[in-house]
RNA sequence: GGAGAGAUGGCAGAGUGGUCGAAUGCGGUGGUCUUGAAAACCAUUGAUCUUCACGGAUCCGGGGGUUCGAAUCCCUCUCUCUCCGCCA
């Protein structure tokens, strides 16, 4: 969430910038500022009341020690009112604090100046494209036909075991998947990311820290008995490594990469766009995360984009990089670049990565801060993450784009992981 | 799952009702000494809110209670450790 101080100091900018995200902020911003003023005044009243009480208590202590029992008891009699006073003020204070907090979590992150207005996907801006469009032979098939014919992925079996959207990968399909994971993780390690294997269920505090809770709980699978959530992305457990942590300034940036399965309920999706591997309830992904110094975060965002670009390039996939418009930008993000690869037999662009800078929006929720030697107080870090990459659509594009009459050609960079070059 | 023990500052570890944000040691930082380093010695070294500032308030796992006053007493939750059981 945004800090109250930032909102108060940049009121007009917050309102106009959030309009780019199609968020009408004027009213809530006024409320926040008013509540904060009230909070400060209540705080000082409650502090004064408490200070008075502390002084009297000390006095009473002294009287008892020096044997002036009567005087002490007389002083004691005076405390009842003061206690009442303190209770009233602190109750009001915590009420106002809660109200303020409830408002703050409703305000989305302010978009970066480069973000253009727009309603949704259709208004995203292509900033770059690359790779070569494949020319498919006559009779080229979409991946859902290929995987069935070659028995690479079994949707019906997954449906039997679990339900729709939980496929079973088999044989070379499973090996290709594993090869991609290894390849992505190795590339991340080479780029200086520390590999971690985090839990794939998280508690409520973690869900709140990265912004999935309280608003988007419907998108996560929830184990109600233990109040734990299946992660929708490794971003959640990995970024939460730094919840309530103060990092030494010279240790920034912190770079982590993680492979995890991801779970999304995706309630309300249907139709051709979700066919085959296009949209699943469970899928695999390698995620890269950085905890960054605020002054460096946009430079780092570029580096992360370049890293992801290297992956799709090496896989030989035609891609384009989209800068998300205000309307498509997520609640918590300030700037996001989506990577899409062209799935030739479907004739569609598929989103395979989303690389975002959250500035200090998540860090404020997480209380992730850094401190330098000559800093009096710790400051919020910036947090960034990106998929590098999400597997199913990458697989779909590889299968479709690389199909030949002799079979499917495995991208060269993967052969050392698969052990075979044709499927 | 059963029984017991515990949770204090970056770490280790004292403190069982009053001046304790908390002894001491280690670590960190600055300094003295030294050609330099080590050692030794001295000083300094948590966070949050509030205030222009001085200052004030809060924090000893979380929450609640008793008391004029709680790190210290009571209740409750969470977590950790030990033993037993079960188990990949």
XYZ file of N, CA, C and O in Angstrom, chain A residues 52-130:
316
model
N 1.129 11.380 32.069
C 0.648 11.835 33.370
C 0.570 10.660 34.346
O 1.014 10.715 35.478
N -0.022 9.597 33.821
C -0.208 8.394 34.610
C 1.136 7.806 35.029
O 1.317 7.420 36.186
N 2.057 7.743 34.086
C 3.376 7.201 34.392
C 4.058 7.998 35.497
O 4.682 7.425 36.394
N 3.928 9.314 35.429
C 4.555 10.175 36.433
C 3.967 9.906 37.808
O 4.687 9.772 38.801
N 2.643 9.797 37.852
C 1.978 9.567 39.133
C 2.364 8.206 39.715
O 2.593 8.075 40.920
N 2.429 7.215 38.842
C 2.796 5.882 39.311
C 4.176 5.878 39.944
O 4.408 5.234 40.966
N 5.063 6.602 39.337
C 6.416 6.697 39.863
C 6.392 7.336 41.246
O 7.074 6.891 42.169
N 5.613 8.377 41.339
C 5.469 9.087 42.604
C 4.972 8.141 43.689
O 5.507 8.090 44.789
N 3.936 7.392 43.357
C 3.356 6.455 44.316
C 4.393 5.436 44.753
O 4.517 5.126 45.943
N 5.141 4.970 43.807
C 6.210 4.030 44.110
C 7.165 4.611 45.139
O 7.534 3.953 46.116
N 7.532 5.873 44.927
C 8.452 6.556 45.835
C 7.865 6.695 47.229
O 8.549 6.461 48.232
N 6.589 7.033 47.278
C 5.918 7.219 48.571
C 5.883 5.923 49.366
O 6.152 5.907 50.570
N 5.554 4.842 48.676
C 5.517 3.550 49.361
C 6.879 3.196 49.912
O 7.007 2.714 51.030
N 7.890 3.468 49.119
C 9.243 3.105 49.519
C 9.665 3.858 50.765
O 10.334 3.319 51.630
N 9.277 5.138 50.804
C 9.694 5.939 51.957
C 8.678 5.842 53.098
O 8.702 6.628 54.039
N 7.754 4.891 52.994
C 6.857 4.595 54.098
C 5.682 5.547 54.284
O 4.974 5.482 55.285
N 5.473 6.417 53.306
C 4.336 7.348 53.444
C 3.071 6.699 52.884
O 2.556 7.085 51.845
N 2.594 5.722 53.596
C 1.496 4.897 53.105
C 0.235 5.715 52.848
O -0.453 5.537 51.853
N -0.052 6.605 53.771
C -1.297 7.369 53.632
C -1.292 8.235 52.391
O -2.258 8.269 51.631
N -0.185 8.934 52.220
C -0.073 9.794 51.042
C -0.167 8.976 49.767
O -0.800 9.385 48.791
N 0.445 7.822 49.807
C 0.420 6.954 48.639
C -1.006 6.547 48.303
O -1.435 6.600 47.149
N -1.730 6.158 49.317
C -3.109 5.737 49.089
C -3.971 6.887 48.582
O -4.873 6.686 47.764
N -3.673 8.074 49.065
C -4.409 9.242 48.603
C -4.152 9.461 47.110
O -5.082 9.738 46.335
N -2.901 9.294 46.705
C -2.538 9.469 45.303
C -3.206 8.402 44.448
O -3.676 8.661 43.340
N -3.255 7.206 45.000
C -3.888 6.092 44.293
C -5.316 6.425 43.911
O -5.781 6.085 42.823
N -6.017 7.076 44.839
C -7.426 7.398 44.610
C -7.602 8.262 43.357
O -8.637 8.217 42.705
N -6.552 9.024 43.059
C -6.664 9.938 41.910
C -6.545 9.222 40.563
O -6.828 9.795 39.514
N -6.093 7.960 40.617
C -5.757 7.307 39.354
C -6.961 6.800 38.566
O -6.862 6.590 37.364
N -8.057 6.605 39.238
C -9.216 6.004 38.570
C -9.640 6.803 37.341
O -9.818 6.248 36.245
N -9.779 8.101 37.529
C -10.195 8.966 36.424
C -9.193 8.925 35.285
O -9.562 8.857 34.113
N -7.929 8.983 35.662
C -6.884 8.991 34.640
C -6.924 7.718 33.818
O -6.738 7.730 32.610
N -7.184 6.638 34.499
C -7.263 5.355 33.798
C -8.385 5.370 32.766
O -8.212 4.910 31.640
N -9.498 5.866 33.198
C -10.659 5.984 32.311
C -10.269 6.769 31.058
O -10.551 6.383 29.934
N -9.628 7.872 31.318
C -9.172 8.775 30.280
C -8.314 8.066 29.242
O -8.537 8.165 28.042
N -7.342 7.347 29.757
C -6.417 6.639 28.887
C -7.159 5.627 28.034
O -6.943 5.507 26.833
N -8.065 4.913 28.665
C -8.836 3.899 27.953
C -9.609 4.524 26.806
O -9.605 4.006 25.685
N -10.260 5.634 27.091
C -11.075 6.297 26.070
C -10.228 6.701 24.881
O -10.572 6.417 23.732
N -9.120 7.378 25.170
C -8.278 7.861 24.081
C -7.685 6.721 23.257
O -7.692 6.765 22.035
N -7.178 5.711 23.933
C -6.507 4.657 23.177
C -7.518 3.846 22.380
O -7.199 3.360 21.296
N -8.735 3.713 22.906
C -9.768 3.009 22.149
C -10.084 3.773 20.866
O -10.148 3.204 19.777
N -10.263 5.081 21.019
C -10.552 5.921 19.848
C -9.407 5.855 18.862
O -9.615 5.768 17.652
N -8.205 5.922 19.387
C -7.021 5.915 18.535
C -6.951 4.644 17.699
O -6.752 4.692 16.489
N -7.150 3.503 18.345
C -7.011 2.269 17.578
C -8.158 2.127 16.579
O -7.981 1.551 15.503
N -9.302 2.690 16.937
C -10.420 2.686 15.989
C -10.038 3.457 14.720
O -10.231 2.983 13.607
N -9.502 4.645 14.932
C -9.122 5.488 13.792
C -8.009 4.838 12.983
O -8.012 4.866 11.754
N -7.056 4.212 13.687
C -5.959 3.549 12.985
C -6.470 2.422 12.092
O -6.010 2.249 10.970
N -7.424 1.683 12.612
C -7.988 0.584 11.822
C -8.739 1.100 10.607
O -8.633 0.543 9.513
N -9.498 2.160 10.825
C -10.254 2.768 9.736
C -9.301 3.218 8.633
O -9.538 3.005 7.445
N -8.221 3.854 9.066
C -7.226 4.370 8.134
C -6.604 3.237 7.322
O -6.475 3.307 6.104
N -6.236 2.186 8.022
C -5.639 1.021 7.388
C -6.597 0.417 6.356
O -6.202 0.076 5.243
N -7.861 0.331 6.739
C -8.867 -0.250 5.851
C -8.981 0.555 4.558
O -9.199 -0.005 3.481
N -8.821 1.865 4.663
C -8.875 2.706 3.460
C -7.615 2.547 2.628
O -7.661 2.443 1.409
N -6.474 2.529 3.305
C -5.198 2.468 2.596
C -5.080 1.227 1.711
O -4.553 1.303 0.609
N -5.564 0.095 2.206
C -5.422 -1.124 1.412
C -6.343 -1.112 0.194
O -6.207 -1.950 -0.691
N -7.259 -0.161 0.140
C -8.150 -0.083 -1.021
C -7.570 0.754 -2.151
O -8.125 0.794 -3.248
N -6.479 1.472 -1.858
C -5.904 2.345 -2.888
C -4.826 1.592 -3.653
O -3.876 1.092 -3.059
N -4.971 1.496 -4.971
C -3.966 0.762 -5.758
C -2.660 1.539 -5.858
O -2.599 2.717 -5.496
N -1.643 0.857 -6.362
C -0.355 1.526 -6.526
C -0.437 2.571 -7.644
O -1.177 2.421 -8.611
N 0.346 3.613 -7.476
C 0.398 4.691 -8.460
C 1.234 4.230 -9.658
O 2.340 3.735 -9.476
N 0.717 4.360 -10.871
C 1.476 3.900 -12.034
C 2.648 4.822 -12.360
O 2.620 6.015 -12.061
N 3.664 4.240 -12.956
C 4.831 4.971 -13.442
C 4.398 5.957 -14.533
O 3.425 5.706 -15.242
N 5.114 7.099 -14.670
C 4.734 8.103 -15.675
C 4.638 7.550 -17.102
O 3.894 8.084 -17.925
N 5.384 6.480 -17.399
C 5.368 5.964 -18.766
C 4.115 5.148 -19.068
O 3.876 4.771 -20.214
N 3.323 4.865 -18.041
C 2.121 4.053 -18.263
C 1.052 4.895 -18.944
O 0.738 6.001 -18.492
N 0.525 4.350 -20.046
C -0.486 5.085 -20.800
C -1.881 4.670 -20.346
O -2.068 3.559 -19.870
N -2.854 5.575 -20.509
C -4.210 5.219 -20.128
C -4.754 4.133 -21.049
O -4.211 3.910 -22.132
N -5.812 3.498 -20.611
C -6.408 2.466 -21.445
C -7.381 1.636 -20.640
O -7.338 1.649 -19.413
N -8.229 0.921 -21.372
C -9.270 0.142 -20.690
C -8.759 -1.226 -20.286
O -8.995 -1.706 -19.198
N -8.100 -1.896 -21.210
C -7.680 -3.268 -20.933
C -6.607 -3.690 -21.907
O -5.933 -2.853 -22.512
N -6.488 -5.003 -22.021
C -5.499 -5.650 -22.883
C -5.289 -4.969 -24.228
O -4.159 -4.823 -24.695
N -6.403 -4.579 -24.847
C -6.331 -4.050 -26.214
C -5.572 -2.738 -26.287
O -5.142 -2.313 -27.363
N -5.373 -2.081 -25.153
C -4.678 -0.793 -25.161
C -3.220 -0.886 -24.724
O -2.544 0.128 -24.566
N -2.740 -2.103 -24.508
C -1.323 -2.263 -24.160
C -0.449 -1.855 -25.335
O -0.859 -1.946 -26.487
N 0.763 -1.415 -25.008
C 1.633 -0.867 -26.040
C 2.791 -1.820 -26.330
O 3.522 -2.214 -25.418
N 2.945 -2.174 -27.598
C 4.073 -3.031 -27.945
C 5.337 -2.192 -27.950
O 5.421 -1.182 -28.624
N 6.321 -2.605 -27.149
C 7.558 -1.832 -27.090
C 8.696 -2.500 -27.851
O 9.704 -1.872 -28.158
N 8.538 -3.783 -28.131
C 9.604 -4.481 -28.832
C 9.078 -5.811 -29.330
O 8.157 -6.383 -28.724
N 9.641 -6.307 -30.437
C 9.348 -7.687 -30.803
C 10.595 -8.308 -31.402
O 11.542 -7.612 -31.765
N 10.595 -9.622 -31.443
C 11.780 -10.301 -31.957
C 11.478 -11.764 -32.227
O 10.349 -12.224 -32.053
